[in-house]
PDB file of C-alpha atoms in Angstrom:
ATOM      1  CA  MET A   1     -16.236  16.497  -2.486  1.00  0.00           C
ATOM      2  CA  LYS A   2     -16.681  13.504  -4.807  1.00  0.00           C
ATOM      3  CA  VAL A   3     -13.777  11.059  -4.625  1.00  0.00           C
ATOM      4  CA  LEU A   4     -13.328   7.873  -6.640  1.00  0.00           C
ATOM      5  CA  ILE A   5     -11.156   5.240  -4.939  1.00  0.00           C
ATOM      6  CA  THR A   6      -9.902   2.299  -6.978  1.00  0.00           C
ATOM      7  CA  GLY A   7      -9.138  -0.680  -4.762  1.00  0.00           C
ATOM      8  CA  GLY A   8     -11.349   0.920  -2.154  1.00  0.00           C
ATOM      9  CA  ALA A   9     -12.093  -2.358  -0.362  1.00  0.00           C
ATOM     10  CA  GLY A  10      -8.419  -2.982   0.321  1.00  0.00           C
ATOM     11  CA  HIS A  11      -6.241  -2.152   3.298  1.00  0.00           C
ATOM     12  CA  ILE A  12      -5.353   1.420   2.326  1.00  0.00           C
ATOM     13  CA  GLY A  13      -8.338   2.303   0.145  1.00  0.00           C
ATOM     14  CA  SER A  14     -10.971   1.342   2.716  1.00  0.00           C
ATOM     15  CA  HIS A  15      -9.353   3.466   5.435  1.00  0.00           C
ATOM     16  CA  ILE A  16      -9.309   6.456   3.083  1.00  0.00           C
ATOM     17  CA  ALA A  17     -12.977   5.836   2.244  1.00  0.00           C
ATOM     18  CA  ASP A  18     -13.906   5.720   5.929  1.00  0.00           C
ATOM     19  CA  ARG A  19     -12.130   9.005   6.634  1.00  0.00           C
ATOM     20  CA  LEU A  20     -13.817  10.765   3.710  1.00  0.00           C
ATOM     21  CA  LEU A  21     -17.282   9.416   4.519  1.00  0.00           C
ATOM     22  CA  ALA A  22     -16.900  10.514   8.135  1.00  0.00           C
ATOM     23  CA  ARG A  23     -16.659  14.113   6.946  1.00  0.00           C
ATOM     24  CA  ASN A  24     -19.615  13.700   4.543  1.00  0.00           C
ATOM     25  CA  ASP A  25     -17.741  13.476   1.253  1.00  0.00           C
ATOM     26  CA  GLU A  26     -19.216  11.277  -1.499  1.00  0.00           C
ATOM     27  CA  VAL A  27     -17.152   8.187  -2.266  1.00  0.00           C
ATOM     28  CA  CYS A  28     -17.312   5.718  -5.127  1.00  0.00           C
ATOM     29  CA  VAL A  29     -15.256   2.534  -4.840  1.00  0.00           C
ATOM     30  CA  ILE A  30     -14.175   0.173  -7.606  1.00  0.00           C
ATOM     31  CA  ASP A  31     -12.854  -3.189  -6.414  1.00  0.00           C
ATOM     32  CA  ASN A  32     -12.718  -6.729  -7.786  1.00  0.00           C
ATOM     33  CA  TYR A  33     -12.188  -8.257  -4.310  1.00  0.00           C
ATOM     34  CA  GLN A  34      -9.130 -10.253  -5.342  1.00  0.00           C
ATOM     35  CA  THR A  35      -7.304  -9.041  -2.226  1.00  0.00           C
ATOM     36  CA  GLY A  36      -9.839  -6.638  -0.712  1.00  0.00           C
ATOM     37  CA  ARG A  37     -12.520  -7.749   1.758  1.00  0.00           C
ATOM     38  CA  ARG A  38     -16.233  -7.061   1.606  1.00  0.00           C
ATOM     39  CA  ASP A  39     -16.380  -6.378   5.339  1.00  0.00           C
ATOM     40  CA  ASN A  40     -13.795  -3.565   5.021  1.00  0.00           C
ATOM     41  CA  LEU A  41     -16.549  -1.194   3.890  1.00  0.00           C
ATOM     42  CA  THR A  42     -19.803  -0.512   5.729  1.00  0.00           C
ATOM     43  CA  PRO A  43     -22.778   0.298   3.461  1.00  0.00           C
ATOM     44  CA  GLN A  44     -23.885   3.851   4.229  1.00  0.00           C
ATOM     45  CA  GLU A  45     -25.169   7.058   2.733  1.00  0.00           C
ATOM     46  CA  GLY A  46     -22.603   8.651   0.435  1.00  0.00           C
ATOM     47  CA  LEU A  47     -20.891   5.379  -0.512  1.00  0.00           C
ATOM     48  CA  ARG A  48     -21.224   3.638  -3.860  1.00  0.00           C
ATOM     49  CA  ILE A  49     -19.478   0.326  -4.526  1.00  0.00           C
ATOM     50  CA  VAL A  50     -18.853  -0.996  -8.026  1.00  0.00           C
ATOM     51  CA  GLU A  51     -17.540  -4.546  -8.272  1.00  0.00           C
ATOM     52  CA  GLY A  52     -15.218  -5.034 -11.196  1.00  0.00           C
ATOM     53  CA  SER A  53     -11.708  -4.604 -12.576  1.00  0.00           C
ATOM     54  CA  ILE A  54     -10.059  -1.355 -13.614  1.00  0.00           C
ATOM     55  CA  ALA A  55      -8.702  -3.329 -16.573  1.00  0.00           C
ATOM     56  CA  ASP A  56     -12.277  -3.227 -17.907  1.00  0.00           C
ATOM     57  CA  THR A  57     -12.192  -0.060 -20.023  1.00  0.00           C
ATOM     58  CA  MET A  58     -15.966   0.122 -20.468  1.00  0.00           C
ATOM     59  CA  LEU A  59     -16.620  -0.241 -16.741  1.00  0.00           C
ATOM     60  CA  VAL A  60     -14.110   2.482 -15.879  1.00  0.00           C
ATOM     61  CA  SER A  61     -15.624   4.828 -18.450  1.00  0.00           C
ATOM     62  CA  ARG A  62     -19.138   4.181 -17.153  1.00  0.00           C
ATOM     63  CA  VAL A  63     -18.164   4.830 -13.522  1.00  0.00           C
ATOM     64  CA  PHE A  64     -16.523   8.154 -14.413  1.00  0.00           C
ATOM     65  CA  ASP A  65     -19.528   9.228 -16.504  1.00  0.00           C
ATOM     66  CA  GLU A  66     -22.043   8.340 -13.796  1.00  0.00           C
ATOM     67  CA  PHE A  67     -20.177   9.451 -10.666  1.00  0.00           C
ATOM     68  CA  MET A  68     -18.239  12.431 -12.091  1.00  0.00           C
ATOM     69  CA  PRO A  69     -15.425  12.449  -9.503  1.00  0.00           C
ATOM     70  CA  GLU A  70     -13.434  15.555  -8.642  1.00  0.00           C
ATOM     71  CA  VAL A  71     -10.456  13.609  -7.241  1.00  0.00           C
ATOM     72  CA  VAL A  72      -9.250  10.066  -7.920  1.00  0.00           C
ATOM     73  CA  VAL A  73      -7.299   7.947  -5.413  1.00  0.00           C
ATOM     74  CA  HIS A  74      -5.760   5.071  -7.350  1.00  0.00           C
ATOM     75  CA  ALA A  75      -5.093   2.349  -4.768  1.00  0.00           C
ATOM     76  CA  ALA A  76      -6.009  -0.735  -6.838  1.00  0.00           C
ATOM     77  CA  ALA A  77      -3.143  -3.142  -7.517  1.00  0.00           C
ATOM     78  CA  SER A  78      -2.564  -6.767  -8.423  1.00  0.00           C
ATOM     79  CA  TYR A  79      -0.118  -8.614  -6.164  1.00  0.00           C
ATOM     80  CA  LYS A  80      -1.969 -11.804  -5.253  1.00  0.00           C
ATOM     81  CA  ASP A  81       0.220 -14.188  -7.283  1.00  0.00           C
ATOM     82  CA  PRO A  82       3.845 -13.152  -7.936  1.00  0.00           C
ATOM     83  CA  GLN A  83       3.972 -15.497 -10.936  1.00  0.00           C
ATOM     84  CA  ASN A  84       0.871 -14.089 -12.642  1.00  0.00           C
ATOM     85  CA  TRP A  85       2.610 -11.476 -14.761  1.00  0.00           C
ATOM     86  CA  THR A  86      -0.369 -11.169 -17.095  1.00  0.00           C
ATOM     87  CA  GLU A  87      -2.743 -10.148 -14.305  1.00  0.00           C
ATOM     88  CA  ASP A  88      -0.158  -7.720 -12.911  1.00  0.00           C
ATOM     89  CA  ALA A  89       0.205  -6.119 -16.333  1.00  0.00           C
ATOM     90  CA  LEU A  90      -3.555  -5.986 -16.921  1.00  0.00           C
ATOM     91  CA  THR A  91      -4.446  -4.430 -13.573  1.00  0.00           C
ATOM     92  CA  ASN A  92      -1.360  -2.434 -12.675  1.00  0.00           C
ATOM     93  CA  VAL A  93      -0.452  -1.154 -16.148  1.00  0.00           C
ATOM     94  CA  ALA A  94      -3.494  -1.320 -18.458  1.00  0.00           C
ATOM     95  CA  GLY A  95      -5.777  -0.541 -15.510  1.00  0.00           C
ATOM     96  CA  ALA A  96      -3.725   2.503 -14.566  1.00  0.00           C
ATOM     97  CA  ALA A  97      -3.793   3.669 -18.187  1.00  0.00           C
ATOM     98  CA  ASN A  98      -7.593   3.324 -18.166  1.00  0.00           C
ATOM     99  CA  ILE A  99      -7.849   5.387 -14.991  1.00  0.00           C
ATOM    100  CA  ALA A 100      -5.497   8.062 -16.342  1.00  0.00           C
ATOM    101  CA  LYS A 101      -7.350   8.349 -19.662  1.00  0.00           C
ATOM    102  CA  ALA A 102     -10.742   8.527 -17.948  1.00  0.00           C
ATOM    103  CA  SER A 103      -9.392  11.147 -15.531  1.00  0.00           C
ATOM    104  CA  LEU A 104      -8.216  13.271 -18.448  1.00  0.00           C
ATOM    105  CA  SER A 105     -11.614  13.053 -20.125  1.00  0.00           C
ATOM    106  CA  ALA A 106     -13.403  13.899 -16.871  1.00  0.00           C
ATOM    107  CA  GLY A 107     -11.157  16.870 -16.098  1.00  0.00           C
ATOM    108  CA  ILE A 108     -10.467  15.727 -12.537  1.00  0.00           C
ATOM    109  CA  ARG A 109      -8.661  18.095 -10.210  1.00  0.00           C
ATOM    110  CA  ARG A 110      -6.016  15.614  -8.988  1.00  0.00           C
ATOM    111  CA  ILE A 111      -5.137  11.918  -9.055  1.00  0.00           C
ATOM    112  CA  ILE A 112      -3.264  10.305  -6.160  1.00  0.00           C
ATOM    113  CA  TYR A 113      -1.234   7.164  -6.794  1.00  0.00           C
ATOM    114  CA  PHE A 114       0.570   4.691  -4.529  1.00  0.00           C
ATOM    115  CA  GLN A 115       3.927   3.427  -5.745  1.00  0.00           C
ATOM    116  CA  THR A 116       6.118   0.702  -4.246  1.00  0.00           C
ATOM    117  CA  ALA A 117       9.526   1.614  -2.871  1.00  0.00           C
ATOM    118  CA  LEU A 118      10.811  -1.374  -4.844  1.00  0.00           C
ATOM    119  CA  CYS A 119      10.778   0.955  -7.850  1.00  0.00           C
ATOM    120  CA  TYR A 120      14.314   1.794  -6.702  1.00  0.00           C
ATOM    121  CA  GLY A 121      15.509  -1.749  -7.325  1.00  0.00           C
ATOM    122  CA  LEU A 122      17.223  -4.405  -5.252  1.00  0.00           C
ATOM    123  CA  LYS A 123      20.510  -2.535  -4.907  1.00  0.00           C
ATOM    124  CA  PRO A 124      19.751   1.097  -4.061  1.00  0.00           C
ATOM    125  CA  ILE A 125      22.731   3.368  -4.757  1.00  0.00           C
ATOM    126  CA  GLU A 126      22.085   5.479  -1.658  1.00  0.00           C
ATOM    127  CA  GLN A 127      20.600   5.123   1.818  1.00  0.00           C
ATOM    128  CA  PRO A 128      18.401   6.854   2.734  1.00  0.00           C
ATOM    129  CA  ILE A 129      16.941   7.013  -0.765  1.00  0.00           C
ATOM    130  CA  THR A 130      16.109  10.473  -2.091  1.00  0.00           C
ATOM    131  CA  LEU A 131      13.588  11.323  -4.783  1.00  0.00           C
ATOM    132  CA  THR A 132      16.381  11.849  -7.326  1.00  0.00           C
ATOM    133  CA  HIS A 133      17.295   8.137  -7.175  1.00  0.00           C
ATOM    134  CA  PRO A 134      16.679   6.538 -10.615  1.00  0.00           C
ATOM    135  CA  TYR A 135      14.220   3.735 -11.177  1.00  0.00           C
ATOM    136  CA  PHE A 136      15.862   0.376 -10.396  1.00  0.00           C
ATOM    137  CA  GLY A 137      19.177   2.094  -9.706  1.00  0.00           C
ATOM    138  CA  GLY A 138      19.454   3.147 -13.346  1.00  0.00           C
ATOM    139  CA  THR A 139      19.904  -0.449 -14.543  1.00  0.00           C
ATOM    140  CA  TYR A 140      17.222  -3.069 -14.064  1.00  0.00           C
ATOM    141  CA  ASP A 141      18.660  -5.575 -11.615  1.00  0.00           C
ATOM    142  CA  GLY A 142      15.798  -8.011 -11.188  1.00  0.00           C
ATOM    143  CA  GLY A 143      12.882  -7.882  -8.820  1.00  0.00           C
ATOM    144  CA  SER A 144       9.184  -8.594  -8.860  1.00  0.00           C
ATOM    145  CA  SER A 145       6.467  -8.380 -11.470  1.00  0.00           C
ATOM    146  CA  TYR A 146       4.695  -6.169  -8.961  1.00  0.00           C
ATOM    147  CA  ALA A 147       7.529  -3.608  -8.916  1.00  0.00           C
ATOM    148  CA  ILE A 148       7.836  -3.589 -12.713  1.00  0.00           C
ATOM    149  CA  SER A 149       4.129  -3.100 -13.321  1.00  0.00           C
ATOM    150  CA  LYS A 150       3.634  -0.504 -10.578  1.00  0.00           C
ATOM    151  CA  THR A 151       6.532   1.507 -11.982  1.00  0.00           C
ATOM    152  CA  ALA A 152       5.159   1.337 -15.515  1.00  0.00           C
ATOM    153  CA  ALA A 153       1.877   2.693 -14.145  1.00  0.00           C
ATOM    154  CA  GLU A 154       3.664   5.619 -12.511  1.00  0.00           C
ATOM    155  CA  MET A 155       5.342   6.364 -15.843  1.00  0.00           C
ATOM    156  CA  TYR A 156       1.958   6.442 -17.593  1.00  0.00           C
ATOM    157  CA  LEU A 157       0.677   8.789 -14.940  1.00  0.00           C
ATOM    158  CA  THR A 158       3.603  11.115 -15.618  1.00  0.00           C
ATOM    159  CA  LEU A 159       2.996  10.836 -19.365  1.00  0.00           C
ATOM    160  CA  SER A 160      -0.663  11.806 -18.968  1.00  0.00           C
ATOM    161  CA  GLY A 161       0.042  15.382 -17.931  1.00  0.00           C
ATOM    162  CA  LEU A 162      -2.526  15.085 -15.151  1.00  0.00           C
ATOM    163  CA  GLU A 163      -2.180  16.936 -11.868  1.00  0.00           C
ATOM    164  CA  PHE A 164      -0.909  13.970  -9.864  1.00  0.00           C
ATOM    165  CA  ILE A 165       0.797  13.069  -6.638  1.00  0.00           C
ATOM    166  CA  SER A 166       2.594   9.743  -6.466  1.00  0.00           C
ATOM    167  CA  PHE A 167       3.255   8.570  -2.939  1.00  0.00           C
ATOM    168  CA  ARG A 168       6.152   6.094  -2.876  1.00  0.00           C
ATOM    169  CA  LEU A 169       5.423   4.077   0.231  1.00  0.00           C
ATOM    170  CA  ALA A 170       7.171   2.425   3.095  1.00  0.00           C
ATOM    171  CA  ASN A 171       5.433  -0.766   4.246  1.00  0.00           C
ATOM    172  CA  SER A 172       1.930   0.124   5.382  1.00  0.00           C
ATOM    173  CA  TYR A 173       0.517  -2.007   8.195  1.00  0.00           C
ATOM    174  CA  GLY A 174      -2.417  -1.988  10.559  1.00  0.00           C
ATOM    175  CA  PRO A 175      -6.042  -3.176  10.631  1.00  0.00           C
ATOM    176  CA  ARG A 176      -7.226  -4.786   7.363  1.00  0.00           C
ATOM    177  CA  ASN A 177      -3.688  -5.442   6.130  1.00  0.00           C
ATOM    178  CA  LEU A 178      -3.329  -8.959   4.701  1.00  0.00           C
ATOM    179  CA  SER A 179       0.102  -8.650   3.065  1.00  0.00           C
ATOM    180  CA  GLY A 180       3.600  -8.730   4.472  1.00  0.00           C
ATOM    181  CA  PRO A 181       4.931 -10.513   7.541  1.00  0.00           C
ATOM    182  CA  LEU A 182       2.589  -9.311  10.331  1.00  0.00           C
ATOM    183  CA  PRO A 183      -0.627 -11.116   9.302  1.00  0.00           C
ATOM    184  CA  THR A 184       1.447 -14.230   8.594  1.00  0.00           C
ATOM    185  CA  PHE A 185       3.005 -14.070  12.061  1.00  0.00           C
ATOM    186  CA  TYR A 186      -0.457 -13.699  13.583  1.00  0.00           C
ATOM    187  CA  SER A 187      -1.885 -16.641  11.632  1.00  0.00           C
ATOM    188  CA  ARG A 188       0.964 -18.989  12.505  1.00  0.00           C
ATOM    189  CA  LEU A 189       1.453 -17.939  16.116  1.00  0.00           C
ATOM    190  CA  THR A 190      -2.243 -18.246  16.984  1.00  0.00           C
ATOM    191  CA  ALA A 191      -2.286 -21.689  15.337  1.00  0.00           C
ATOM    192  CA  GLY A 192       0.746 -22.815  17.344  1.00  0.00           C
ATOM    193  CA  LYS A 193       2.922 -23.101  14.233  1.00  0.00           C
ATOM    194  CA  PRO A 194       6.606 -22.132  14.029  1.00  0.00           C
ATOM    195  CA  CYS A 195       7.594 -18.911  12.277  1.00  0.00           C
ATOM    196  CA  PHE A 196      10.567 -17.762  10.284  1.00  0.00           C
ATOM    197  CA  VAL A 197      11.765 -14.218   9.679  1.00  0.00           C
ATOM    198  CA  MET A 198      13.592 -12.906   6.642  1.00  0.00           C
ATOM    199  CA  ASP A 199      17.014 -11.342   7.092  1.00  0.00           C
ATOM    200  CA  THR A 200      15.735  -7.956   5.955  1.00  0.00           C
ATOM    201  CA  ARG A 201      14.832  -4.570   7.360  1.00  0.00           C
ATOM    202  CA  ARG A 202      11.816  -2.431   6.497  1.00  0.00           C
ATOM    203  CA  ASP A 203      10.352   0.978   7.219  1.00  0.00           C
ATOM    204  CA  PHE A 204       6.840   0.454   8.578  1.00  0.00           C
ATOM    205  CA  ILE A 205       4.133   3.107   8.526  1.00  0.00           C
ATOM    206  CA  PHE A 206       0.826   2.724  10.350  1.00  0.00           C
ATOM    207  CA  VAL A 207      -2.155   3.096   8.043  1.00  0.00           C
ATOM    208  CA  ASP A 208      -3.701   5.996   9.994  1.00  0.00           C
ATOM    209  CA  ASP A 209      -0.495   8.014   9.540  1.00  0.00           C
ATOM    210  CA  LEU A 210      -0.575   7.256   5.822  1.00  0.00           C
ATOM    211  CA  VAL A 211      -4.217   8.290   5.529  1.00  0.00           C
ATOM    212  CA  ASN A 212      -3.425  11.580   7.273  1.00  0.00           C
ATOM    213  CA  VAL A 213      -1.136  12.678   4.453  1.00  0.00           C
ATOM    214  CA  VAL A 214      -3.446  11.309   1.746  1.00  0.00           C
ATOM    215  CA  ILE A 215      -6.332  13.419   3.044  1.00  0.00           C
ATOM    216  CA  LYS A 216      -4.094  16.495   2.917  1.00  0.00           C
ATOM    217  CA  ALA A 217      -3.289  15.674  -0.720  1.00  0.00           C
ATOM    218  CA  ILE A 218      -6.980  15.167  -1.548  1.00  0.00           C
ATOM    219  CA  ASP A 219      -7.656  18.607  -0.091  1.00  0.00           C
ATOM    220  CA  GLY A 220      -5.043  20.216  -2.330  1.00  0.00           C
ATOM    221  CA  MET A 221      -1.846  20.305  -0.299  1.00  0.00           C
ATOM    222  CA  GLY A 222       1.443  19.389  -1.948  1.00  0.00           C
ATOM    223  CA  ASN A 223       2.791  19.978  -5.433  1.00  0.00           C
ATOM    224  CA  LYS A 224       2.504  17.845  -8.541  1.00  0.00           C
ATOM    225  CA  GLY A 225       5.032  15.015  -8.533  1.00  0.00           C
ATOM    226  CA  TYR A 226       6.567  12.424  -6.254  1.00  0.00           C
ATOM    227  CA  TYR A 227       6.755  12.039  -2.487  1.00  0.00           C
ATOM    228  CA  HIS A 228       8.034   9.478  -0.004  1.00  0.00           C
ATOM    229  CA  VAL A 229       5.666   8.369   2.745  1.00  0.00           C
ATOM    230  CA  SER A 230       7.884   6.856   5.406  1.00  0.00           C
ATOM    231  CA  SER A 231       9.051   7.230   8.975  1.00  0.00           C
ATOM    232  CA  GLY A 232      12.692   7.583   7.959  1.00  0.00           C
ATOM    233  CA  SER A 233      13.699   4.612  10.143  1.00  0.00           C
ATOM    234  CA  ASP A 234      13.886   0.899   9.411  1.00  0.00           C
ATOM    235  CA  TYR A 235      13.369  -2.154  11.605  1.00  0.00           C
ATOM    236  CA  ALA A 236      14.566  -5.735  11.379  1.00  0.00           C
ATOM    237  CA  ILE A 237      11.731  -8.156  10.576  1.00  0.00           C
ATOM    238  CA  LYS A 238      12.757  -9.923  13.787  1.00  0.00           C
ATOM    239  CA  GLU A 239      11.727  -6.766  15.693  1.00  0.00           C
ATOM    240  CA  LEU A 240       8.300  -6.949  14.089  1.00  0.00           C
ATOM    241  CA  TYR A 241       8.035 -10.611  15.115  1.00  0.00           C
ATOM    242  CA  ASP A 242       9.004  -9.817  18.716  1.00  0.00           C
ATOM    243  CA  ALA A 243       6.416  -7.026  18.858  1.00  0.00           C
ATOM    244  CA  ALA A 244       3.765  -9.445  17.561  1.00  0.00           C
ATOM    245  CA  LEU A 245       4.659 -11.919  20.322  1.00  0.00           C
ATOM    246  CA  LYS A 246       4.284  -9.154  22.883  1.00  0.00           C
ATOM    247  CA  ALA A 247       0.931  -8.007  21.502  1.00  0.00           C
ATOM    248  CA  LEU A 248      -0.342 -11.595  21.603  1.00  0.00           C
ATOM    249  CA  ASP A 249       1.150 -12.163  25.067  1.00  0.00           C
ATOM    250  CA  ILE A 250       2.880 -15.300  23.812  1.00  0.00           C
ATOM    251  CA  LYS A 251       6.101 -16.600  25.345  1.00  0.00           C
ATOM    252  CA  SER A 252       7.950 -18.477  22.642  1.00  0.00           C
ATOM    253  CA  GLU A 253      10.248 -21.268  23.802  1.00  0.00           C
ATOM    254  CA  THR A 254      12.308 -21.069  20.615  1.00  0.00           C
ATOM    255  CA  ASP A 255      13.482 -18.161  18.511  1.00  0.00           C
ATOM    256  CA  ALA A 256      12.107 -17.729  15.019  1.00  0.00           C
ATOM    257  CA  GLU A 257      14.342 -19.109  12.283  1.00  0.00           C
ATOM    258  CA  VAL A 258      16.125 -16.360  10.338  1.00  0.00           C
ATOM    259  CA  ARG A 259      16.222 -17.005   6.599  1.00  0.00           C
ATOM    260  CA  ALA A 260      18.181 -15.335   3.820  1.00  0.00           C
ATOM    261  CA  ARG A 261      16.135 -13.109   1.551  1.00  0.00           C
ATOM    262  CA  GLY A 262      15.034 -14.290  -1.882  1.00  0.00           C
ATOM    263  CA  GLU A 263      16.334 -13.188  -5.241  1.00  0.00           C
ATOM    264  CA  ASP A 264      13.510 -10.671  -5.737  1.00  0.00           C
ATOM    265  CA  ASP A 265      13.874  -9.084  -2.303  1.00  0.00           C
ATOM    266  CA  VAL A 266      16.160  -6.334  -0.995  1.00  0.00           C
ATOM    267  CA  TYR A 267      17.882  -6.037   2.381  1.00  0.00           C
ATOM    268  CA  THR A 268      16.531  -2.591   3.183  1.00  0.00           C
ATOM    269  CA  ILE A 269      14.878   0.335   1.467  1.00  0.00           C
ATOM    270  CA  LEU A 270      15.022   3.398   3.660  1.00  0.00           C
ATOM    271  CA  LEU A 271      13.177   6.356   2.152  1.00  0.00           C
ATOM    272  CA  ASP A 272      13.937   9.999   2.923  1.00  0.00           C
ATOM    273  CA  PRO A 273      10.594  11.636   3.866  1.00  0.00           C
ATOM    274  CA  LYS A 274      11.858  15.240   4.176  1.00  0.00           C
ATOM    275  CA  LYS A 275       9.935  16.661   1.206  1.00  0.00           C
ATOM    276  CA  THR A 276       6.694  15.136   2.506  1.00  0.00           C
ATOM    277  CA  ASN A 277       7.383  16.344   6.044  1.00  0.00           C
ATOM    278  CA  ASP A 278       7.893  19.884   4.744  1.00  0.00           C
ATOM    279  CA  ASP A 279       5.227  20.201   2.034  1.00  0.00           C
ATOM    280  CA  PHE A 280       2.447  18.505   4.007  1.00  0.00           C
ATOM    281  CA  ASP A 281       3.473  19.470   7.550  1.00  0.00           C
ATOM    282  CA  TRP A 282       3.297  15.759   8.265  1.00  0.00           C
ATOM    283  CA  LYS A 283       5.199  13.027  10.059  1.00  0.00           C
ATOM    284  CA  VAL A 284       4.624   9.553  11.451  1.00  0.00           C
ATOM    285  CA  THR A 285       3.244   9.647  14.990  1.00  0.00           C
ATOM    286  CA  THR A 286       2.286   6.009  15.740  1.00  0.00           C
ATOM    287  CA  PRO A 287       4.965   3.934  17.532  1.00  0.00           C
ATOM    288  CA  LEU A 288       5.512   0.521  15.953  1.00  0.00           C
ATOM    289  CA  GLU A 289       4.345  -1.441  19.014  1.00  0.00           C
ATOM    290  CA  ASP A 290       1.107   0.580  19.225  1.00  0.00           C
ATOM    291  CA  GLY A 291       0.371   0.003  15.563  1.00  0.00           C
ATOM    292  CA  ILE A 292       1.054  -3.718  15.810  1.00  0.00           C
ATOM    293  CA  ARG A 293      -1.229  -3.998  18.825  1.00  0.00           C
ATOM    294  CA  LYS A 294      -4.068  -2.291  16.915  1.00  0.00           C
ATOM    295  CA  ALA A 295      -3.517  -4.527  13.883  1.00  0.00           C
ATOM    296  CA  ILE A 296      -3.625  -7.681  16.000  1.00  0.00           C
ATOM    297  CA  GLU A 297      -6.773  -6.510  17.761  1.00  0.00           C
ATOM    298  CA  TRP A 298      -8.402  -6.292  14.334  1.00  0.00           C
ATOM    299  CA  TYR A 299      -7.117  -9.747  13.329  1.00  0.00           C
ATOM    300  CA  LYS A 300      -8.627 -11.198  16.494  1.00  0.00           C
ATOM    301  CA  THR A 301     -12.015  -9.631  15.785  1.00  0.00           C
ATOM    302  CA  HIS A 302     -12.243 -10.183  12.033  1.00  0.00           C
ATOM    303  CA  GLY A 303     -10.045 -13.216  11.411  1.00  0.00           C
ATOM    304  CA  ILE A 304      -7.619 -13.960   8.588  1.00  0.00           C
ATOM    305  CA  THR A 305      -8.401 -16.516   5.919  1.00  0.00           C
ATOM    306  CA  GLN A 306      -5.695 -15.493   3.412  1.00  0.00           C
ATOM    307  CA  THR A 307      -2.435 -13.594   3.361  1.00  0.00           C
ATOM    308  CA  PHE A 308      -0.621 -12.315   0.287  1.00  0.00           C
ATOM    309  CA  THR A 309       2.893 -11.516  -0.903  1.00  0.00           C
ATOM    310  CA  HIS A 310       4.307 -10.141  -4.138  1.00  0.00           C
ATOM    311  CA  LEU A 311       7.556 -12.059  -3.527  1.00  0.00           C
ATOM    312  CA  LYS A 312       8.342 -15.379  -5.179  1.00  0.00           C
ATOM    313  CA  GLY A 313       8.897 -18.497  -3.107  1.00  0.00           C
ATOM    314  CA  VAL A 314       7.855 -17.053   0.256  1.00  0.00           C
ATOM    315  CA  GLU A 315       5.817 -19.529   2.285  1.00  0.00           C
ATOM    316  CA  LYS A 316       2.549 -18.264   3.661  1.00  0.00           C
TER     317      LYS A 316
END
């Protein structure tokens, strides 16, 4: 199979590429390396890497014409600077429109998209959240540029008429992840710096579990439309911090400071994964502590020079 992965040098995209290459599929990656890493992909037979932005219409058109993908996995997203609305709109909205239009012209079999659970807004009207929940609770109540632009992209995907699956995600973590609290905890703890934790809860899904369901979708399982990829359980960020301490074998003399969440953050978003469990015969199998240990082993080996967040005013 020939699979095009946008954002293929990032946390999720690179793991999908590895899995496909291991079974001898052909993979073409587009990435501008704003948040992806060059060492996430190993040059090998069957892999093509194109450096550039999906906001570049001519580049996208050329890649589709030359590679002729059968399936597209759209994992590229801008989230590096929460105040850079223009870049978010260019990459997440215009870029997604470019990918959708090119996919239509190429007659691809299926496009797979990754949506943020923050599409449901900062005040979800139900917990756990089902797939019938309206965008932003039916009335936009604030949030991040990231959530706005990712949701607009999903709307364009729906408008396109393409055969698509949109996976609305819990927080993916594991090796190669540079966003969210875990890489920040690692960076600060290994440097002997104090940490703080936000007064929030999150559903965490290990990247290998996520890739398992994505591969099933690439191979044709599931029906056109929307799915939740989540464990169905949430954890306090403090629990993640404690698990990081354990994985690092660090005995902290003081507890991490607990801070109130910011104006563009939500206390918890707990997604109902039943449809995904049923349609894909899938569920999360990696315990949180095991996943954190594997992530930290990767951080130790590869190092972290930057971490990212789509939230305003969150210290790195």
